Amino acid sequence: MNTEILTENEIPTIASLLKHGELVGLPTETVYGLAANGLDAKAVQKIFSTKGRPADNPLILHLGDATWITRYCKNIPPAVWTLTEHFWPGPLTLILDCQDTIPDIVTAGLSTVGVRCPNHKLALKTILEANLPLAAPSGNLSGKPSPTSAIAMLEDMNGKIPAILDGGPCDIGVESTILDVRNTPTLLRIGGISQQDLESVLKQKIKIDPALEKNNSEIHSKPLAPGMKYRHYAPEASVTVVQGKNSPQWILEHAEKGDGVICFDEYISYFPHCVTQSLGREKDFTTQAQSVFSSLRYFNQTTVQKIWSQCPINEGLGQAVAQRLEKAASYQIINLEDNP
Ligand code: TXA
Ligand code: MG
């Protein structure tokens, strides 16, 4: 199969492919998705086989607007409307009880479904043109870094799907925040919207899935979002995250010639003997989120075997970036503050 890169004026072709049970690459403001008609179990099955995705990992449905929630979900608490008013279209996925019309394969047999309305003109046009809820995980092969451009998605999907809609580089660059809103709102994945933003709109403290706490996921508890238990975002080289204010010096002492280094702009000149990728400036979480996945993907085109990475502090969008780097490192983390 030849994978075509299509643009905005070919959205009718993309919508027609979706209606005929095909998969397409879909740009969103977070990352590119691998989309199918979310009401067509056979089409959704192809998502799992194409990505190599474990069958117990449910998919998110992408909706045209907040009113579509009543088509596919039930027992909707009032907080949903407050949240959608503030954050939709946008990088917030809500977990709600689902109606029986949603095929089991979408929800991996759970009684709940994740729904979100993407804040991307081309994604919304496609959903409205197809008039379908689109099931779409990130458009990478399972376990790899998510794609934030049409070209990055083509690296993983070339020859496997008929088309990718090119919507340019993703504005946000990390996936949506996932919030279970059925009872006390609980964060299942930290992403494009921060915990602080959610708490200020909901005017209440939200719970955090204990499995999201550092180093906790393998050891203590089963994540509430099934996908969070799998190895994620991993380039071919092994990654070690180094945290703490002396991390540039520490990496300089430990990195060997030809190793990879992911660091903030301020420190790029420390590592002339290494293959470097800049995340953006140390406090610029927006740029860091936009570049984290392309930095990780970059090393797959090199012979680098070992990558050392700086990591933003746990604040705002920095928290989402840190979490992706920590997962890419399979929680191989050196915290210099713990062990000075
Ligand atoms: O930003 C995003 O959310 C992107 C774009 C394409 O929209 N999509 C995305 O999908 O990141 P994916 O499949 O890579 O991640 C979805 C996560 C998985 O960890 C999955 O286990 C969790 O959402 N999830 C989906 N449905 C769920 C449910 N009913 N209950 C708990 N977790 C759920
Ligand atoms: Mg994913």
Coordinates of C-alpha atoms and ligand atoms in Angstrom, one line a residue:
M1 CA 0.0 0.0 0.0
N2 CA 1.2 3.5 -0.9
T3 CA 0.7 5.9 2.0
E4 CA -0.3 9.3 0.6
I5 CA 0.3 12.6 2.5
L6 CA -2.9 14.7 1.9
T7 CA -3.7 18.3 2.7
E8 CA -6.8 20.3 3.8
N9 CA -8.6 20.3 0.5
E10 CA -8.5 16.5 0.4
I11 CA -10.5 16.2 3.7
P12 CA -13.5 14.7 1.7
T13 CA -11.2 11.9 0.6
I14 CA -10.0 11.3 4.2
A15 CA -13.7 11.3 5.4
S16 CA -14.6 8.8 2.7
L17 CA -11.7 6.5 3.6
L18 CA -13.0 6.6 7.2
K19 CA -16.6 5.8 6.2
H20 CA -15.3 2.9 4.2
G21 CA -13.5 1.3 7.2
E22 CA -10.0 2.5 6.4
L23 CA -7.4 4.0 8.8
V24 CA -5.9 7.4 8.3
G25 CA -3.3 9.6 10.0
L26 CA -5.1 12.6 11.7
P27 CA -3.4 15.7 13.0
T28 CA -4.5 17.0 16.3
E29 CA -3.1 19.8 18.6
T30 CA -1.5 17.2 20.8
V31 CA 0.0 14.5 18.6
Y32 CA -1.0 12.8 15.3
G33 CA -3.6 10.0 15.8
L34 CA -4.2 6.8 13.9
A35 CA -8.0 7.2 13.2
A36 CA -10.8 4.9 12.4
N37 CA -14.6 5.0 12.5
G38 CA -15.2 4.4 16.2
L39 CA -18.5 2.7 15.5
D40 CA -17.0 0.1 13.2
A41 CA -15.5 -2.8 15.1
K42 CA -13.7 -4.2 12.1
A43 CA -12.1 -0.8 11.3
V44 CA -11.0 -0.4 15.0
Q45 CA -9.5 -3.9 14.9
K46 CA -7.1 -2.7 12.2
I47 CA -5.8 0.0 14.6
F48 CA -4.7 -2.7 17.0
S49 CA -3.1 -4.8 14.4
T50 CA -1.4 -1.9 12.6
K51 CA 0.1 -0.4 15.8
G52 CA 0.8 -3.8 17.4
R53 CA -1.2 -2.5 20.3
P54 CA -2.2 -4.8 23.2
A55 CA -5.9 -5.7 23.1
D56 CA -6.5 -4.6 26.7
N57 CA -5.5 -1.0 25.9
P58 CA -8.7 1.0 25.1
L59 CA -9.0 3.9 22.6
I60 CA -10.2 7.5 22.9
L61 CA -13.1 8.7 20.8
H62 CA -12.7 12.0 19.1
L63 CA -16.0 14.0 19.0
G64 CA -17.2 17.0 16.9
D65 CA -18.3 19.0 20.0
A66 CA -19.4 18.6 23.6
T67 CA -23.1 17.8 22.7
W68 CA -21.9 14.6 21.1
I69 CA -21.1 13.3 24.7
T70 CA -24.8 12.6 25.1
R71 CA -24.8 10.4 22.0
Y72 CA -22.1 8.0 23.3
C73 CA -21.9 8.4 27.2
K74 CA -24.4 8.1 30.1
N75 CA -24.6 9.1 33.8
I76 CA -22.9 12.4 32.9
P77 CA -22.1 14.4 36.0
P78 CA -22.6 18.2 35.8
A79 CA -18.8 18.9 36.2
V80 CA -18.4 17.6 32.6
W81 CA -20.2 20.6 31.2
T82 CA -18.0 23.0 33.3
L83 CA -14.9 21.2 32.0
T84 CA -15.9 21.1 28.4
E85 CA -16.9 24.8 28.5
H86 CA -13.4 25.7 29.6
F87 CA -11.2 23.1 27.9
W88 CA -13.0 21.9 24.8
P89 CA -12.0 21.8 22.0
G90 CA -8.6 20.9 23.7
P91 CA -6.2 18.4 25.2
L92 CA -8.6 17.0 27.8
T93 CA -9.9 13.4 27.6
L94 CA -12.8 12.6 29.9
I95 CA -13.6 9.1 31.1
L96 CA -17.3 8.4 31.4
D97 CA -19.7 5.5 31.4
C98 CA -20.4 4.5 27.8
Q99 CA -23.5 3.6 25.9
D100 CA -24.0 0.1 24.5
T101 CA -23.6 1.4 20.9
I102 CA -19.8 1.7 21.4
P103 CA -18.1 -1.5 20.2
D104 CA -16.3 -3.5 23.0
I105 CA -13.1 -3.3 21.0
V106 CA -12.9 0.5 21.4
T107 CA -13.2 0.3 25.2
A108 CA -11.3 -3.0 25.6
G109 CA -14.4 -4.4 27.2
L110 CA -14.6 -1.7 29.9
S111 CA -17.9 0.0 30.8
T112 CA -16.3 3.4 30.3
V113 CA -15.0 5.3 27.3
G114 CA -12.5 8.2 26.9
V115 CA -13.8 11.1 24.9
R116 CA -12.2 14.3 23.7
C117 CA -12.8 17.1 21.1
P118 CA -9.5 18.0 19.5
N119 CA -8.6 21.7 19.0
H120 CA -7.3 21.4 15.5
K121 CA -9.1 22.8 12.5
L122 CA -8.4 19.9 10.2
A123 CA -9.3 17.2 12.7
L124 CA -12.6 19.0 13.5
K125 CA -13.4 19.4 9.8
T126 CA -12.7 15.7 9.2
I127 CA -14.9 14.6 12.2
L128 CA -17.7 16.8 11.0
E129 CA -17.4 15.8 7.3
A130 CA -17.4 12.1 8.3
N131 CA -20.1 12.8 11.0
L132 CA -18.5 10.0 13.0
P133 CA -16.8 9.6 16.4
L134 CA -13.2 8.8 15.5
A135 CA -11.3 6.2 17.6
A136 CA -7.7 7.3 17.5
P137 CA -4.7 6.4 19.6
S138 CA -1.4 8.2 19.0
G139 CA -0.1 7.3 15.4
N140 CA 3.1 5.6 16.4
L141 CA 3.9 1.9 16.5
S142 CA 3.2 0.6 20.0
G143 CA 5.9 1.6 22.5
K144 CA 7.6 4.2 20.3
P145 CA 7.5 8.0 20.7
S146 CA 4.3 9.7 19.6
P147 CA 4.5 11.5 16.2
T148 CA 4.1 15.3 16.2
S149 CA 4.3 15.8 12.4
A150 CA 3.1 14.0 9.3
I151 CA 6.6 12.9 8.4
A152 CA 7.2 11.4 11.9
M153 CA 3.9 9.5 11.5
L154 CA 5.0 8.3 8.0
E155 CA 8.2 6.8 9.6
D156 CA 6.0 4.4 11.6
M157 CA 3.1 3.9 9.2
N158 CA 4.5 4.0 5.7
G159 CA 2.9 1.3 3.6
K160 CA 0.5 0.3 6.4
I161 CA -2.3 2.9 5.9
P162 CA -3.7 4.7 2.8
A163 CA -3.3 8.3 3.9
I164 CA -2.0 10.8 6.4
L165 CA -3.7 14.2 6.6
D166 CA -0.9 16.8 7.0
G167 CA -1.9 19.5 9.5
G168 CA 1.6 20.8 10.2
P169 CA 3.6 20.3 13.4
C170 CA 1.4 19.8 16.6
D171 CA 0.9 22.9 18.7
I172 CA 1.1 21.2 22.1
G173 CA 3.3 18.1 21.3
V174 CA 2.3 15.9 24.3
E175 CA -0.9 13.9 24.5
S176 CA -4.1 14.9 26.2
T177 CA -4.6 14.9 30.0
I178 CA -7.0 12.1 31.0
L179 CA -9.5 12.7 33.8
D180 CA -11.9 10.2 35.1
V181 CA -14.9 12.4 36.0
R182 CA -17.4 9.7 37.2
N183 CA -16.7 10.3 40.9
T184 CA -14.1 12.5 42.6
P185 CA -12.2 13.7 39.5
T186 CA -9.0 11.6 39.1
L187 CA -6.1 12.2 36.9
L188 CA -5.1 9.1 34.9
R189 CA -2.5 10.8 32.6
I190 CA -0.8 14.2 32.8
G191 CA -0.8 15.9 29.4
G192 CA -1.6 19.1 27.6
I193 CA -3.7 20.6 30.5
S194 CA -2.1 20.8 34.0
Q195 CA -3.5 19.6 37.3
Q196 CA -3.4 23.2 38.5
D197 CA -5.6 24.4 35.5
L198 CA -8.1 21.6 36.2
E199 CA -8.3 22.4 39.9
S200 CA -8.8 26.1 39.4
V201 CA -11.7 25.5 37.0
L202 CA -13.3 22.7 39.1
K203 CA -12.6 24.7 42.4
Q204 CA -11.7 21.4 44.1
K205 CA -8.6 19.2 44.6
I206 CA -8.4 16.4 42.2
K207 CA -7.0 12.9 42.9
I208 CA -4.0 11.5 41.1
D209 CA -3.8 7.9 40.1
P210 CA -1.1 6.6 42.5
A211 CA 0.5 4.8 39.6
L212 CA 1.5 8.2 38.1
E213 CA 3.9 8.9 41.0
K214 CA 7.5 8.5 40.1
N215 CA 8.9 5.0 40.1
N216 CA 5.5 3.7 41.4
S217 CA 4.0 2.2 38.3
E218 CA 5.9 -1.0 38.2
I219 CA 6.2 -1.5 41.9
H220 CA 3.0 -0.6 43.7
S221 CA -0.2 -0.2 41.8
K222 CA -1.9 -1.0 38.6
P223 CA -2.5 2.2 36.5
L224 CA -6.2 3.2 36.1
A225 CA -5.5 4.0 32.4
P226 CA -4.5 0.5 31.1
G227 CA -2.1 1.9 28.5
M228 CA 0.1 3.6 31.2
K229 CA 1.5 0.2 32.3
Y230 CA 3.2 -0.4 29.0
R231 CA 6.7 0.6 27.9
H232 CA 6.3 3.9 26.1
Y233 CA 8.0 6.6 24.0
A234 CA 11.2 4.6 23.8
P235 CA 13.8 5.2 21.1
E236 CA 16.1 2.4 20.1
A237 CA 18.9 3.6 22.3
S238 CA 18.6 3.3 26.1
V239 CA 17.7 6.5 27.9
T240 CA 18.8 7.7 31.4
V241 CA 17.1 10.7 32.9
V242 CA 19.3 12.9 35.1
Q243 CA 17.4 15.3 37.4
G244 CA 18.7 18.1 39.6
K245 CA 20.4 21.4 39.1
N246 CA 23.9 19.9 38.6
S247 CA 22.6 17.6 35.9
P248 CA 24.7 19.2 33.0
Q249 CA 28.0 18.7 35.0
W250 CA 27.0 15.2 36.0
I251 CA 26.1 14.2 32.4
L252 CA 29.4 15.8 31.2
E253 CA 31.3 13.6 33.6
H254 CA 29.5 10.4 32.6
A255 CA 28.7 10.7 28.9
E256 CA 31.2 9.1 26.6
K257 CA 32.2 10.3 23.1
G258 CA 29.3 9.7 20.7
D259 CA 26.6 9.3 23.4
G260 CA 23.3 11.1 22.9
V261 CA 22.4 14.1 25.1
I262 CA 19.0 15.7 25.4
C263 CA 19.4 19.0 27.2
F264 CA 18.1 22.5 27.6
D265 CA 19.4 25.2 25.2
E266 CA 21.5 26.8 27.9
Y267 CA 23.7 23.7 28.1
I268 CA 24.1 22.6 24.5
S269 CA 27.7 23.9 24.3
Y270 CA 28.7 21.6 27.2
F271 CA 28.6 18.5 25.0
P272 CA 30.6 19.0 21.7
H273 CA 31.7 15.3 21.9
C274 CA 28.1 14.0 22.0
V275 CA 25.1 13.9 19.6
T276 CA 22.8 16.6 21.1
Q277 CA 19.1 17.5 20.9
S278 CA 17.8 20.6 22.5
L279 CA 14.5 20.5 24.4
G280 CA 14.2 24.4 24.5
R281 CA 15.2 26.7 27.2
E282 CA 15.1 25.4 30.8
K283 CA 11.9 27.3 31.8
D284 CA 10.2 27.2 28.4
F285 CA 7.8 24.2 29.0
T286 CA 5.8 25.0 25.9
T287 CA 8.8 24.5 23.6
Q288 CA 9.9 21.5 25.6
A289 CA 6.5 19.8 25.1
Q290 CA 6.7 20.6 21.4
S291 CA 10.1 19.1 21.0
V292 CA 10.3 16.1 23.4
F293 CA 9.0 13.4 21.0
S294 CA 10.9 14.7 18.0
S295 CA 14.1 14.7 20.1
L296 CA 13.6 11.1 21.2
R297 CA 12.7 10.1 17.6
Y298 CA 15.8 11.9 16.2
F299 CA 18.2 9.3 17.7
N300 CA 16.7 6.5 15.7
Q301 CA 18.4 8.0 12.6
T302 CA 21.8 7.9 14.4
T303 CA 24.1 5.1 15.7
V304 CA 23.7 6.4 19.3
Q305 CA 23.3 3.6 21.8
K306 CA 23.0 5.6 25.0
I307 CA 21.1 8.8 25.7
W308 CA 21.4 11.0 28.8
S309 CA 18.5 13.4 29.3
Q310 CA 17.9 16.5 31.4
C311 CA 14.4 16.8 32.7
P312 CA 12.1 19.8 33.4
I313 CA 10.8 20.4 36.9
N314 CA 7.4 19.1 37.9
E315 CA 5.4 22.2 37.2
G316 CA 2.7 22.9 34.6
L317 CA 3.4 21.4 31.2
G318 CA 6.9 20.6 32.5
Q319 CA 5.3 17.8 34.5
A320 CA 3.9 16.2 31.3
V321 CA 7.3 16.5 29.6
A322 CA 9.1 15.0 32.6
Q323 CA 6.7 12.1 32.6
R324 CA 7.3 11.2 29.0
L325 CA 11.1 11.3 29.4
E326 CA 10.8 9.1 32.5
K327 CA 8.7 6.6 30.6
A328 CA 11.1 6.7 27.7
A329 CA 13.8 5.9 30.2
S330 CA 11.7 3.0 31.7
Y331 CA 12.1 4.9 35.0
Q332 CA 15.9 4.7 34.8
I333 CA 16.3 8.0 36.7
I334 CA 19.2 9.5 38.5
N335 CA 18.0 12.2 40.9
L336 CA 21.0 14.2 42.1
E337 CA 19.0 15.9 44.7
D338 CA 18.4 12.5 46.4
N339 CA 22.0 11.5 46.0
P340 CA 24.1 14.6 46.0
Ligands
TXA1 O1 -3.8 13.5 22.8 C1 -4.3 12.4 22.8 O2 -5.0 11.9 23.7 C2 -3.9 11.5 21.5 C3 -4.5 12.2 20.3 C4 -4.4 11.4 19.1 O3 -5.9 12.5 20.6 N1 -4.3 10.2 21.7 C5 -3.7 9.3 22.5 O4 -4.2 8.0 22.5 O5 -2.8 9.6 23.2 P1 -3.5 6.8 23.2 O6 -4.3 5.6 22.8 O7 -2.0 6.8 22.7 O8 -3.6 7.0 24.7 C6 -4.8 6.8 25.3 C7 -4.7 6.4 26.8 C8 -4.2 5.0 27.0 O9 -3.3 5.0 28.0 C9 -5.5 4.2 27.4 O10 -5.2 3.1 28.2 C10 -6.3 5.3 28.1 O11 -6.0 6.5 27.3 N2 -7.7 5.1 28.1 C11 -8.5 5.0 27.0 N3 -9.8 4.7 27.3 C12 -9.8 4.6 28.7 C13 -10.8 4.2 29.6 N4 -12.0 3.9 29.3 N5 -10.4 4.1 30.9 C14 -9.1 4.4 31.3 N6 -8.1 4.7 30.4 C15 -8.5 4.8 29.2
MG2 MG 0.0 6.5 22.7

